[in-house]
PDB file of C-alpha atoms in Angstrom:
ATOM      1  CA  MET A 131     -42.085  42.986  -9.367  1.00  0.00           C
ATOM      2  CA  ALA A 132     -38.973  42.429  -7.269  1.00  0.00           C
ATOM      3  CA  ALA A 133     -39.022  39.851  -4.526  1.00  0.00           C
ATOM      4  CA  PRO A 134     -38.993  41.173  -0.975  1.00  0.00           C
ATOM      5  CA  PRO A 135     -35.446  41.202   0.478  1.00  0.00           C
ATOM      6  CA  MET A 136     -36.197  38.456   3.052  1.00  0.00           C
ATOM      7  CA  ALA A 137     -37.576  36.113   0.378  1.00  0.00           C
ATOM      8  CA  SER A 138     -34.499  36.712  -1.775  1.00  0.00           C
ATOM      9  CA  LEU A 139     -32.207  35.933   1.162  1.00  0.00           C
ATOM     10  CA  LEU A 140     -34.106  32.736   2.013  1.00  0.00           C
ATOM     11  CA  PHE A 141     -33.932  31.552  -1.630  1.00  0.00           C
ATOM     12  CA  SER A 142     -30.162  32.192  -1.665  1.00  0.00           C
ATOM     13  CA  VAL A 143     -29.646  30.181   1.524  1.00  0.00           C
ATOM     14  CA  PHE A 144     -31.916  27.400   0.184  1.00  0.00           C
ATOM     15  CA  SER A 145     -29.910  27.313  -3.053  1.00  0.00           C
ATOM     16  CA  LEU A 146     -26.569  27.030  -1.262  1.00  0.00           C
ATOM     17  CA  VAL A 147     -27.635  24.411   1.263  1.00  0.00           C
ATOM     18  CA  PHE A 148     -29.934  22.200  -0.768  1.00  0.00           C
ATOM     19  CA  LEU A 149     -28.943  22.761  -4.364  1.00  0.00           C
ATOM     20  CA  GLY A 150     -25.216  23.239  -3.897  1.00  0.00           C
ATOM     21  CA  GLU A 151     -24.986  26.050  -6.432  1.00  0.00           C
ATOM     22  CA  GLY A 152     -25.836  23.728  -9.294  1.00  0.00           C
ATOM     23  CA  ARG A 153     -23.593  20.817  -8.187  1.00  0.00           C
ATOM     24  CA  ALA A 154     -25.110  17.368  -8.317  1.00  0.00           C
ATOM     25  CA  PHE A 155     -25.062  15.494  -5.022  1.00  0.00           C
ATOM     26  CA  PRO A 156     -24.861  11.693  -4.878  1.00  0.00           C
ATOM     27  CA  THR A 157     -28.224  10.104  -4.269  1.00  0.00           C
ATOM     28  CA  GLY A 158     -27.076   7.232  -2.046  1.00  0.00           C
ATOM     29  CA  ALA A 159     -24.788   6.836   0.928  1.00  0.00           C
ATOM     30  CA  PRO A 160     -21.117   6.291   0.071  1.00  0.00           C
ATOM     31  CA  GLN A 161     -20.188   2.656  -0.303  1.00  0.00           C
ATOM     32  CA  ALA A 162     -17.831   1.264   2.321  1.00  0.00           C
ATOM     33  CA  PRO A 163     -14.823  -0.426   0.732  1.00  0.00           C
ATOM     34  CA  GLY A 164     -14.622  -4.200   0.874  1.00  0.00           C
ATOM     35  CA  LYS A 165     -12.240  -5.959   3.230  1.00  0.00           C
ATOM     36  CA  CYS A 166      -8.700  -6.222   1.897  1.00  0.00           C
ATOM     37  CA  ARG A 167      -6.881  -9.483   2.661  1.00  0.00           C
ATOM     38  CA  LEU A 168      -3.101  -9.809   2.527  1.00  0.00           C
ATOM     39  CA  GLU A 169      -2.906 -13.562   2.063  1.00  0.00           C
ATOM     40  CA  GLY A 170      -2.314 -14.701  -1.493  1.00  0.00           C
ATOM     41  CA  THR A 171       0.074 -13.925  -4.338  1.00  0.00           C
ATOM     42  CA  TRP A 172       0.945 -10.366  -5.388  1.00  0.00           C
ATOM     43  CA  VAL A 173       3.009  -8.808  -8.198  1.00  0.00           C
ATOM     44  CA  ASN A 174       4.382  -5.268  -8.453  1.00  0.00           C
ATOM     45  CA  GLU A 175       5.183  -2.956 -11.362  1.00  0.00           C
ATOM     46  CA  LEU A 176       8.778  -4.271 -11.536  1.00  0.00           C
ATOM     47  CA  GLY A 177       7.707  -7.914 -11.835  1.00  0.00           C
ATOM     48  CA  SER A 178       8.533  -8.833  -8.239  1.00  0.00           C
ATOM     49  CA  ARG A 179       6.259 -11.548  -6.899  1.00  0.00           C
ATOM     50  CA  MET A 180       5.410 -12.358  -3.311  1.00  0.00           C
ATOM     51  CA  SER A 181       3.221 -14.917  -1.630  1.00  0.00           C
ATOM     52  CA  ILE A 182       1.768 -14.269   1.813  1.00  0.00           C
ATOM     53  CA  SER A 183       0.456 -17.038   4.064  1.00  0.00           C
ATOM     54  CA  ALA A 184      -2.717 -16.936   6.097  1.00  0.00           C
ATOM     55  CA  LEU A 185      -2.529 -14.609   9.078  1.00  0.00           C
ATOM     56  CA  ASP A 186      -2.488 -16.026  12.573  1.00  0.00           C
ATOM     57  CA  GLU A 187      -4.836 -14.733  15.298  1.00  0.00           C
ATOM     58  CA  GLU A 188      -2.395 -11.911  16.145  1.00  0.00           C
ATOM     59  CA  GLY A 189      -2.064 -10.727  12.522  1.00  0.00           C
ATOM     60  CA  ARG A 190       1.380 -12.242  11.867  1.00  0.00           C
ATOM     61  CA  PHE A 191       2.246 -13.823   8.528  1.00  0.00           C
ATOM     62  CA  SER A 192       5.130 -15.304   6.586  1.00  0.00           C
ATOM     63  CA  GLY A 193       5.772 -15.978   2.939  1.00  0.00           C
ATOM     64  CA  SER A 194       8.220 -15.723   0.083  1.00  0.00           C
ATOM     65  CA  TYR A 195       9.487 -12.940  -2.163  1.00  0.00           C
ATOM     66  CA  LEU A 196      11.039 -13.253  -5.617  1.00  0.00           C
ATOM     67  CA  THR A 197      12.383  -9.872  -6.690  1.00  0.00           C
ATOM     68  CA  GLY A 198      12.274  -8.786 -10.303  1.00  0.00           C
ATOM     69  CA  VAL A 199      15.296  -6.473  -9.876  1.00  0.00           C
ATOM     70  CA  SER A 200      18.582  -6.590  -8.028  1.00  0.00           C
ATOM     71  CA  ALA A 201      21.878  -4.715  -7.791  1.00  0.00           C
ATOM     72  CA  SER A 202      23.615  -7.918  -6.649  1.00  0.00           C
ATOM     73  CA  GLN A 203      25.938  -9.791  -8.998  1.00  0.00           C
ATOM     74  CA  ASN A 204      24.548 -13.072  -7.615  1.00  0.00           C
ATOM     75  CA  PRO A 205      21.690 -14.944  -9.296  1.00  0.00           C
ATOM     76  CA  ILE A 206      18.294 -13.930  -7.882  1.00  0.00           C
ATOM     77  CA  ARG A 207      16.658 -16.525  -5.618  1.00  0.00           C
ATOM     78  CA  THR A 208      13.398 -16.616  -3.693  1.00  0.00           C
ATOM     79  CA  SER A 209      13.755 -15.170  -0.186  1.00  0.00           C
ATOM     80  CA  GLY A 210      11.652 -15.505   2.947  1.00  0.00           C
ATOM     81  CA  LEU A 211       9.516 -12.755   4.391  1.00  0.00           C
ATOM     82  CA  SER A 212       7.783 -12.271   7.726  1.00  0.00           C
ATOM     83  CA  GLY A 213       5.486  -9.556   8.964  1.00  0.00           C
ATOM     84  CA  ALA A 214       2.340  -8.422  10.722  1.00  0.00           C
ATOM     85  CA  GLN A 215      -0.766  -6.398   9.943  1.00  0.00           C
ATOM     86  CA  GLN A 216      -3.218  -4.313  11.904  1.00  0.00           C
ATOM     87  CA  GLN A 217      -6.898  -5.222  11.869  1.00  0.00           C
ATOM     88  CA  GLY A 218      -9.491  -3.335   9.856  1.00  0.00           C
ATOM     89  CA  PRO A 219     -11.040  -3.373   6.396  1.00  0.00           C
ATOM     90  CA  GLN A 220      -8.016  -1.686   4.734  1.00  0.00           C
ATOM     91  CA  PRO A 221      -5.198  -2.640   7.116  1.00  0.00           C
ATOM     92  CA  THR A 222      -1.700  -1.258   7.485  1.00  0.00           C
ATOM     93  CA  PHE A 223       1.101  -3.816   7.567  1.00  0.00           C
ATOM     94  CA  SER A 224       4.849  -4.304   7.650  1.00  0.00           C
ATOM     95  CA  PHE A 225       7.211  -7.088   6.652  1.00  0.00           C
ATOM     96  CA  THR A 226      10.900  -7.729   6.187  1.00  0.00           C
ATOM     97  CA  VAL A 227      12.744  -9.719   3.550  1.00  0.00           C
ATOM     98  CA  GLN A 228      16.131 -11.195   4.366  1.00  0.00           C
ATOM     99  CA  TRP A 229      17.582 -11.675   0.892  1.00  0.00           C
ATOM    100  CA  SER A 230      18.985 -15.173   0.357  1.00  0.00           C
ATOM    101  CA  PHE A 231      21.336 -14.119  -2.455  1.00  0.00           C
ATOM    102  CA  SER A 232      22.850 -10.882  -1.113  1.00  0.00           C
ATOM    103  CA  ASP A 233      24.040  -9.340   2.123  1.00  0.00           C
ATOM    104  CA  SER A 234      21.011  -7.063   2.520  1.00  0.00           C
ATOM    105  CA  THR A 235      17.603  -6.777   4.172  1.00  0.00           C
ATOM    106  CA  THR A 236      14.511  -4.822   3.144  1.00  0.00           C
ATOM    107  CA  ALA A 237      11.740  -3.511   5.418  1.00  0.00           C
ATOM    108  CA  PHE A 238       8.365  -2.744   3.818  1.00  0.00           C
ATOM    109  CA  VAL A 239       5.459  -0.762   5.323  1.00  0.00           C
ATOM    110  CA  GLY A 240       2.172  -0.194   3.596  1.00  0.00           C
ATOM    111  CA  GLN A 241      -1.569  -0.387   3.433  1.00  0.00           C
ATOM    112  CA  CYS A 242      -3.948  -2.762   1.699  1.00  0.00           C
ATOM    113  CA  PHE A 243      -6.700  -0.949  -0.236  1.00  0.00           C
ATOM    114  CA  VAL A 244      -9.830  -2.059  -2.063  1.00  0.00           C
ATOM    115  CA  THR A 245     -10.643   0.241  -4.982  1.00  0.00           C
ATOM    116  CA  GLU A 246     -14.173   1.249  -5.924  1.00  0.00           C
ATOM    117  CA  SER A 247     -14.066  -1.446  -8.629  1.00  0.00           C
ATOM    118  CA  GLY A 248     -13.205  -4.082  -6.003  1.00  0.00           C
ATOM    119  CA  GLU A 249      -9.526  -4.481  -6.955  1.00  0.00           C
ATOM    120  CA  GLU A 250      -7.108  -5.023  -4.068  1.00  0.00           C
ATOM    121  CA  THR A 251      -3.802  -3.139  -4.070  1.00  0.00           C
ATOM    122  CA  LEU A 252      -0.899  -2.926  -1.664  1.00  0.00           C
ATOM    123  CA  GLU A 253       0.751   0.497  -1.516  1.00  0.00           C
ATOM    124  CA  THR A 254       4.204   0.084   0.026  1.00  0.00           C
ATOM    125  CA  THR A 255       7.294   2.076   0.928  1.00  0.00           C
ATOM    126  CA  TRP A 256      10.540   0.217   1.541  1.00  0.00           C
ATOM    127  CA  LEU A 257      14.026   0.687   2.973  1.00  0.00           C
ATOM    128  CA  LEU A 258      16.748  -1.601   1.651  1.00  0.00           C
ATOM    129  CA  ARG A 259      19.908  -1.868   3.717  1.00  0.00           C
ATOM    130  CA  GLU A 260      22.954  -3.542   2.228  1.00  0.00           C
ATOM    131  CA  ALA A 261      26.123  -4.268   4.145  1.00  0.00           C
ATOM    132  CA  ALA A 262      28.586  -1.388   3.914  1.00  0.00           C
ATOM    133  CA  PRO A 263      32.201  -2.477   3.414  1.00  0.00           C
ATOM    134  CA  SER A 264      33.309   0.159   5.939  1.00  0.00           C
ATOM    135  CA  HIS A 265      31.915   2.779   8.289  1.00  0.00           C
ATOM    136  CA  ALA A 266      33.124   5.471   5.896  1.00  0.00           C
ATOM    137  CA  GLN A 267      30.823   4.014   3.198  1.00  0.00           C
ATOM    138  CA  ASP A 268      27.776   3.768   5.477  1.00  0.00           C
ATOM    139  CA  TRP A 269      26.253   6.849   3.772  1.00  0.00           C
ATOM    140  CA  LYS A 270      25.357   4.852   0.637  1.00  0.00           C
ATOM    141  CA  ALA A 271      24.139   1.623   2.235  1.00  0.00           C
ATOM    142  CA  THR A 272      20.408   2.435   2.488  1.00  0.00           C
ATOM    143  CA  ARG A 273      17.940   2.954  -0.356  1.00  0.00           C
ATOM    144  CA  VAL A 274      14.283   3.955  -0.202  1.00  0.00           C
ATOM    145  CA  GLY A 275      11.495   3.348  -2.702  1.00  0.00           C
ATOM    146  CA  LYS A 276       7.811   2.708  -3.319  1.00  0.00           C
ATOM    147  CA  ASN A 277       5.957  -0.164  -4.968  1.00  0.00           C
ATOM    148  CA  THR A 278       2.344  -0.949  -5.760  1.00  0.00           C
ATOM    149  CA  PHE A 279       1.343  -4.614  -5.705  1.00  0.00           C
ATOM    150  CA  LEU A 280      -1.723  -6.089  -7.383  1.00  0.00           C
ATOM    151  CA  ARG A 281      -3.273  -9.409  -6.445  1.00  0.00           C
ATOM    152  CA  LEU A 282      -2.354 -12.144  -8.908  1.00  0.00           C
ATOM    153  CA  LYS A 283      -5.527 -13.932  -9.900  1.00  0.00           C
TER     154      LYS A 283
END
């Protein structure tokens, strides 16, 4: 015997709302990510290594950066960095590196994330500006890129 039309409609609504058309719903509340901290030593996919000091009460920090790659003909040396971060569990941040071995500066912006497995990563985008020998060559003086840093344990 066929179900009355109203009962069929109610079962369909119940199925969509509570059963999700056969999809499994998570049983617990989503886990909030842990707090990501910038201070410490980080390495990126190119082998560049940076160390970030403890943050002051306004979120400012300093540190050092040893790049794993360079277009300069000069020997690579460790360079200073300085920056600031916003507050929050997965903060945004920015810092600049004034390269000690070339006539260039790099500005980084990014965000510190904690993965579901508890690993901290820094996702960054950077602009590198090298000195142009003339105004006519200004067009090729800025590069842009992305790097992911992992905490060195």
